[in-house]
Amino acid sequence: MAKPLTRSQALKESPGPNLERPEPSDMVEDLLDGPSIPPSPRDMVELVDCIVQELTESESFKAVLQSCIDKAISRKLSNITEQIVKQETQLFDLKQDLKLKSGNLQSLTEGYDWLREEMERCQRITNDLDQASRRDSIRLFGIKESENEDLEKMVIDLGKEKLDLDLNADDIDKTYRVGPKHNNSDSPKVRGVLVKFRSLKVRDGFLRNRRKLKGTRTVIKEDLTRLNQQLLQKARDHQQTENAWSKDGRVFALIKTTDGRKSFVRRFNNIRELDRLTL
């Protein structure tokens, strides 16, 4: 016995020149009221095509779809705008925080520079006071060291015999070796001798006549502070200095320009001045 055809099947299979496409409602009605035979995939595809065509041709559906699209776009734009505003606020806060920290850093830098200048100033004052306390002193190098030596007599003999100075024990305040004693008997290092005079005149006589010791192992130098010793040594080692010396505790150097055409004498107060030397 043949199975009954649905209306949509009958329309598709019936011959005729004016065959019309079934309406989607008819196709749905056939699916609901027809026999309990599941529709074929072809029927389902045609049904979906009909529904889509019906919806796209419906002005009300277009209006609803456009409204949904507009709302979705509006919500998305609103979210994007909200994120942009939030990020701009965060960026502004970061800029303000960075500006505040930059100001704090500038203040710290200025404070550090001020403290460094103050420390250097205090160091210069302390160094100058220390150097002033050494005005009446000299240091002797190259004087052979021995047990039970009489340094005062050795200094007097040096002044009289080598420097042509009228010197006696009353002119000397104290004498002593400087630095730790070396116990290496094979090659003992001779320690320097610090001599403190009772008058500046006698001290200047030793320094003024020290060139008479040229060619001997004995050397006379000013009694410089540690900082001034370092400054003098660095001035001597500098590539732009031809010579360096000290006078009354102050360090001087003969400077030559980079082109070698000019030389001049300059006093240096600290190592930073020497480091900044560019001519």
C-alpha positions as a Python dict, from the first residue, in 0.01 Angstrom:
ca = {
    (1, 'M'): (0, 0, 0),
    (2, 'A'): (150, 338, -103),
    (3, 'K'): (227, 596, 162),
    (4, 'P'): (26, 922, 147),
    (5, 'L'): (220, 1230, 26),
    (6, 'T'): (230, 1557, 210),
    (7, 'R'): (110, 1873, 48),
    (8, 'S'): (460, 2004, -12),
    (9, 'Q'): (570, 1670, -161),
    (10, 'A'): (265, 1664, -381),
    (11, 'L'): (338, 2013, -509),
    (12, 'K'): (698, 1924, -587),
    (13, 'E'): (608, 1597, -764),
    (14, 'S'): (294, 1716, -950),
    (15, 'P'): (367, 1822, -1306),
    (16, 'G'): (246, 2155, -1422),
    (17, 'P'): (375, 2469, -1578),
    (18, 'N'): (275, 2698, -1294),
    (19, 'L'): (426, 2505, -999),
    (20, 'E'): (464, 2733, -701),
    (21, 'R'): (718, 2700, -420),
    (22, 'P'): (543, 2593, -95),
    (23, 'E'): (519, 2846, 182),
    (24, 'P'): (731, 2789, 492),
    (25, 'S'): (415, 2769, 703),
    (26, 'D'): (279, 2495, 481),
    (27, 'M'): (604, 2303, 509),
    (28, 'V'): (603, 2332, 889),
    (29, 'E'): (236, 2231, 897),
    (30, 'D'): (312, 1925, 685),
    (31, 'L'): (595, 1830, 919),
    (32, 'L'): (366, 1858, 1221),
    (33, 'D'): (52, 1702, 1074),
    (34, 'G'): (206, 1458, 830),
    (35, 'P'): (293, 1097, 884),
    (36, 'S'): (545, 1006, 1151),
    (37, 'I'): (820, 967, 893),
    (38, 'P'): (1122, 1189, 966),
    (39, 'P'): (1180, 1452, 697),
    (40, 'S'): (1465, 1399, 462),
    (41, 'P'): (1778, 1617, 479),
    (42, 'R'): (1672, 1773, 152),
    (43, 'D'): (1338, 1871, 306),
    (44, 'M'): (1514, 2026, 604),
    (45, 'V'): (1753, 2224, 385),
    (46, 'E'): (1466, 2354, 174),
    (47, 'L'): (1273, 2441, 488),
    (48, 'V'): (1568, 2638, 625),
    (49, 'D'): (1617, 2814, 291),
    (50, 'C'): (1252, 2912, 283),
    (51, 'I'): (1263, 3042, 638),
    (52, 'V'): (1577, 3245, 572),
    (53, 'Q'): (1427, 3390, 254),
    (54, 'E'): (1107, 3477, 437),
    (55, 'L'): (1295, 3647, 715),
    (56, 'T'): (1524, 3847, 485),
    (57, 'E'): (1225, 3972, 289),
    (58, 'S'): (1040, 4076, 604),
    (59, 'E'): (1072, 4448, 681),
    (60, 'S'): (982, 4395, 1046),
    (61, 'F'): (1253, 4132, 1083),
    (62, 'K'): (1503, 4365, 916),
    (63, 'A'): (1406, 4637, 1161),
    (64, 'V'): (1442, 4404, 1459),
    (65, 'L'): (1776, 4270, 1328),
    (66, 'Q'): (1906, 4623, 1266),
    (67, 'S'): (1796, 4724, 1614),
    (68, 'C'): (1979, 4426, 1764),
    (69, 'I'): (2291, 4505, 1565),
    (70, 'D'): (2276, 4871, 1667),
    (71, 'K'): (2233, 4778, 2033),
    (72, 'A'): (2521, 4530, 2016),
    (73, 'I'): (2748, 4785, 1849),
    (74, 'S'): (2640, 5053, 2097),
    (75, 'R'): (2716, 4825, 2392),
    (76, 'K'): (3052, 4732, 2243),
    (77, 'L'): (3140, 5095, 2172),
    (78, 'S'): (3029, 5188, 2523),
    (79, 'N'): (3256, 4921, 2668),
    (80, 'I'): (3545, 5034, 2449),
    (81, 'T'): (3486, 5398, 2545),
    (82, 'E'): (3472, 5301, 2910),
    (83, 'Q'): (3800, 5111, 2877),
    (84, 'I'): (3961, 5406, 2696),
    (85, 'V'): (3847, 5647, 2968),
    (86, 'K'): (3973, 5408, 3235),
    (87, 'Q'): (4311, 5371, 3064),
    (88, 'E'): (4339, 5747, 3012),
    (89, 'T'): (4266, 5796, 3383),
    (90, 'Q'): (4530, 5541, 3475),
    (91, 'L'): (4775, 5704, 3234),
    (92, 'F'): (4705, 6045, 3387),
    (93, 'D'): (4758, 5903, 3736),
    (94, 'L'): (5083, 5743, 3623),
    (95, 'K'): (5201, 6071, 3472),
    (96, 'Q'): (5117, 6256, 3794),
    (97, 'D'): (5294, 5991, 3999),
    (98, 'L'): (5595, 6003, 3768),
    (99, 'K'): (5598, 6382, 3788),
    (100, 'L'): (5587, 6365, 4167),
    (101, 'K'): (5865, 6106, 4177),
    (102, 'S'): (6071, 6308, 3928),
    (103, 'G'): (6033, 6608, 4157),
    (104, 'N'): (6136, 6399, 4454),
    (105, 'L'): (6432, 6261, 4260),
    (106, 'Q'): (6535, 6612, 4161),
    (107, 'S'): (6513, 6720, 4524),
    (108, 'L'): (6716, 6418, 4634),
    (109, 'T'): (6975, 6488, 4364),
    (110, 'E'): (7003, 6850, 4468),
    (111, 'G'): (7024, 6744, 4831),
    (112, 'Y'): (7294, 6491, 4748),
    (113, 'D'): (7492, 6751, 4553),
    (114, 'W'): (7461, 6995, 4843),
    (115, 'L'): (7573, 6732, 5093),
    (116, 'R'): (7868, 6636, 4873),
    (117, 'E'): (7973, 6998, 4842),
    (118, 'E'): (7940, 7044, 5217),
    (119, 'M'): (8143, 6731, 5282),
    (120, 'E'): (8411, 6848, 5042),
    (121, 'R'): (8411, 7191, 5204),
    (122, 'C'): (8446, 7038, 5551),
    (123, 'Q'): (8716, 6808, 5419),
    (124, 'R'): (8905, 7104, 5272),
    (125, 'I'): (8879, 7296, 5599),
    (126, 'T'): (8999, 6995, 5798),
    (127, 'N'): (9280, 6933, 5550),
    (128, 'D'): (9386, 7299, 5557),
    (129, 'L'): (9391, 7298, 5939),
    (130, 'D'): (9592, 6977, 5939),
    (131, 'Q'): (9835, 7119, 5685),
    (132, 'A'): (9870, 7441, 5882),
    (133, 'S'): (9972, 7237, 6188),
    (134, 'R'): (10260, 7096, 5980),
    (135, 'R'): (10406, 7433, 5880),
    (136, 'D'): (10716, 7389, 6093),
    (137, 'S'): (10781, 7029, 5984),
    (138, 'I'): (10969, 6853, 5705),
    (139, 'R'): (11027, 6491, 5609),
    (140, 'L'): (11368, 6346, 5537),
    (141, 'F'): (11412, 6037, 5319),
    (142, 'G'): (11723, 5829, 5255),
    (143, 'I'): (11881, 5861, 5601),
    (144, 'K'): (12017, 5522, 5698),
    (145, 'E'): (11834, 5362, 5987),
    (146, 'S'): (12020, 5195, 6273),
    (147, 'E'): (11966, 5081, 6631),
    (148, 'N'): (12005, 5343, 6903),
    (149, 'E'): (12036, 5620, 6642),
    (150, 'D'): (12044, 5984, 6745),
    (151, 'L'): (11810, 6144, 6492),
    (152, 'E'): (11842, 6492, 6637),
    (153, 'K'): (12221, 6487, 6596),
    (154, 'M'): (12188, 6344, 6245),
    (155, 'V'): (11954, 6632, 6146),
    (156, 'I'): (12188, 6892, 6297),
    (157, 'D'): (12488, 6742, 6115),
    (158, 'L'): (12293, 6738, 5788),
    (159, 'G'): (12199, 7104, 5827),
    (160, 'K'): (12550, 7216, 5911),
    (161, 'E'): (12757, 6998, 5679),
    (162, 'K'): (12534, 6965, 5373),
    (163, 'L'): (12305, 7268, 5380),
    (164, 'D'): (12535, 7532, 5534),
    (165, 'L'): (12283, 7618, 5807),
    (166, 'D'): (12363, 7753, 6152),
    (167, 'L'): (12171, 7494, 6351),
    (168, 'N'): (12165, 7368, 6710),
    (169, 'A'): (11953, 7147, 6931),
    (170, 'D'): (11733, 7436, 7044),
    (171, 'D'): (11604, 7477, 6687),
    (172, 'I'): (11454, 7126, 6683),
    (173, 'D'): (11133, 7039, 6865),
    (174, 'K'): (11120, 6665, 6792),
    (175, 'T'): (11235, 6400, 6544),
    (176, 'Y'): (11110, 6046, 6483),
    (177, 'R'): (11080, 5778, 6218),
    (178, 'V'): (10750, 5758, 6031),
    (179, 'G'): (10574, 5428, 5964),
    (180, 'P'): (10610, 5072, 6092),
    (181, 'K'): (10954, 4924, 6134),
    (182, 'H'): (11059, 4663, 5877),
    (183, 'N'): (11222, 4347, 6008),
    (184, 'N'): (11346, 4218, 5672),
    (185, 'S'): (11724, 4223, 5718),
    (186, 'D'): (11798, 4128, 5355),
    (187, 'S'): (11647, 4441, 5202),
    (188, 'P'): (11526, 4669, 5482),
    (189, 'K'): (11317, 4964, 5373),
    (190, 'V'): (11446, 5287, 5519),
    (191, 'R'): (11170, 5477, 5693),
    (192, 'G'): (11138, 5852, 5656),
    (193, 'V'): (11219, 6094, 5936),
    (194, 'L'): (10977, 6363, 6046),
    (195, 'V'): (11146, 6673, 6187),
    (196, 'K'): (10949, 6946, 6364),
    (197, 'F'): (11137, 7271, 6414),
    (198, 'R'): (11070, 7540, 6667),
    (199, 'S'): (11061, 7813, 6403),
    (200, 'L'): (10943, 7850, 6048),
    (201, 'K'): (11270, 8020, 5956),
    (202, 'V'): (11477, 7707, 6019),
    (203, 'R'): (11229, 7491, 5834),
    (204, 'D'): (11239, 7724, 5531),
    (205, 'G'): (11619, 7707, 5538),
    (206, 'F'): (11609, 7331, 5494),
    (207, 'L'): (11363, 7354, 5207),
    (208, 'R'): (11545, 7642, 5041),
    (209, 'N'): (11883, 7466, 5043),
    (210, 'R'): (11764, 7114, 4966),
    (211, 'R'): (11894, 7136, 4611),
    (212, 'K'): (12243, 7107, 4755),
    (213, 'L'): (12159, 6742, 4826),
    (214, 'K'): (12119, 6665, 4456),
    (215, 'G'): (12318, 6356, 4369),
    (216, 'T'): (12288, 6208, 4718),
    (217, 'R'): (12033, 5964, 4856),
    (218, 'T'): (11890, 6218, 5098),
    (219, 'V'): (11570, 6394, 4997),
    (220, 'I'): (11388, 6673, 5183),
    (221, 'K'): (11014, 6721, 5134),
    (222, 'E'): (10736, 6923, 5288),
    (223, 'D'): (10530, 6745, 5550),
    (224, 'L'): (10205, 6711, 5352),
    (225, 'T'): (9873, 6570, 5466),
    (226, 'R'): (9758, 6242, 5315),
    (227, 'L'): (9513, 6423, 5084),
    (228, 'N'): (9780, 6664, 4964),
    (229, 'Q'): (10023, 6377, 4907),
    (230, 'Q'): (9763, 6200, 4691),
    (231, 'L'): (9688, 6522, 4503),
    (232, 'L'): (10058, 6589, 4436),
    (233, 'Q'): (10117, 6234, 4311),
    (234, 'K'): (9813, 6249, 4083),
    (235, 'A'): (9925, 6587, 3949),
    (236, 'R'): (10264, 6438, 3864),
    (237, 'D'): (10103, 6142, 3688),
    (238, 'H'): (9856, 6351, 3487),
    (239, 'Q'): (9918, 6342, 3112),
    (240, 'Q'): (9886, 6721, 3077),
    (241, 'T'): (10136, 6815, 3348),
    (242, 'E'): (10503, 6868, 3280),
    (243, 'N'): (10593, 6900, 3648),
    (244, 'A'): (10423, 6924, 3988),
    (245, 'W'): (10541, 7043, 4328),
    (246, 'S'): (10423, 7173, 4663),
    (247, 'K'): (10489, 7499, 4840),
    (248, 'D'): (10369, 7580, 5191),
    (249, 'G'): (10133, 7284, 5171),
    (250, 'R'): (9975, 7394, 4842),
    (251, 'V'): (10002, 7188, 4524),
    (252, 'F'): (10103, 7345, 4193),
    (253, 'A'): (10154, 7200, 3847),
    (254, 'L'): (10300, 7316, 3519),
    (255, 'I'): (10022, 7249, 3270),
    (256, 'K'): (10064, 7211, 2897),
    (257, 'T'): (9779, 7249, 2650),
    (258, 'T'): (9678, 6958, 2428),
    (259, 'D'): (9843, 7118, 2125),
    (260, 'G'): (10165, 7164, 2323),
    (261, 'R'): (10196, 7533, 2235),
    (262, 'K'): (10138, 7680, 2580),
    (263, 'S'): (10230, 7596, 2939),
    (264, 'F'): (10127, 7769, 3260),
    (265, 'V'): (10131, 7714, 3636),
    (266, 'R'): (9808, 7630, 3815),
    (267, 'R'): (9721, 7552, 4175),
    (268, 'F'): (9495, 7257, 4254),
    (269, 'N'): (9286, 7233, 4570),
    (270, 'N'): (9152, 6881, 4522),
    (271, 'I'): (9161, 6581, 4289),
    (272, 'R'): (8826, 6672, 4127),
    (273, 'E'): (8979, 6991, 3987),
    (274, 'L'): (9257, 6782, 3837),
    (275, 'D'): (9012, 6530, 3691),
    (276, 'R'): (8820, 6809, 3520),
    (277, 'L'): (9136, 6943, 3358),
    (278, 'T'): (9073, 6967, 2981),
    (279, 'L'): (9264, 7223, 2781),
}
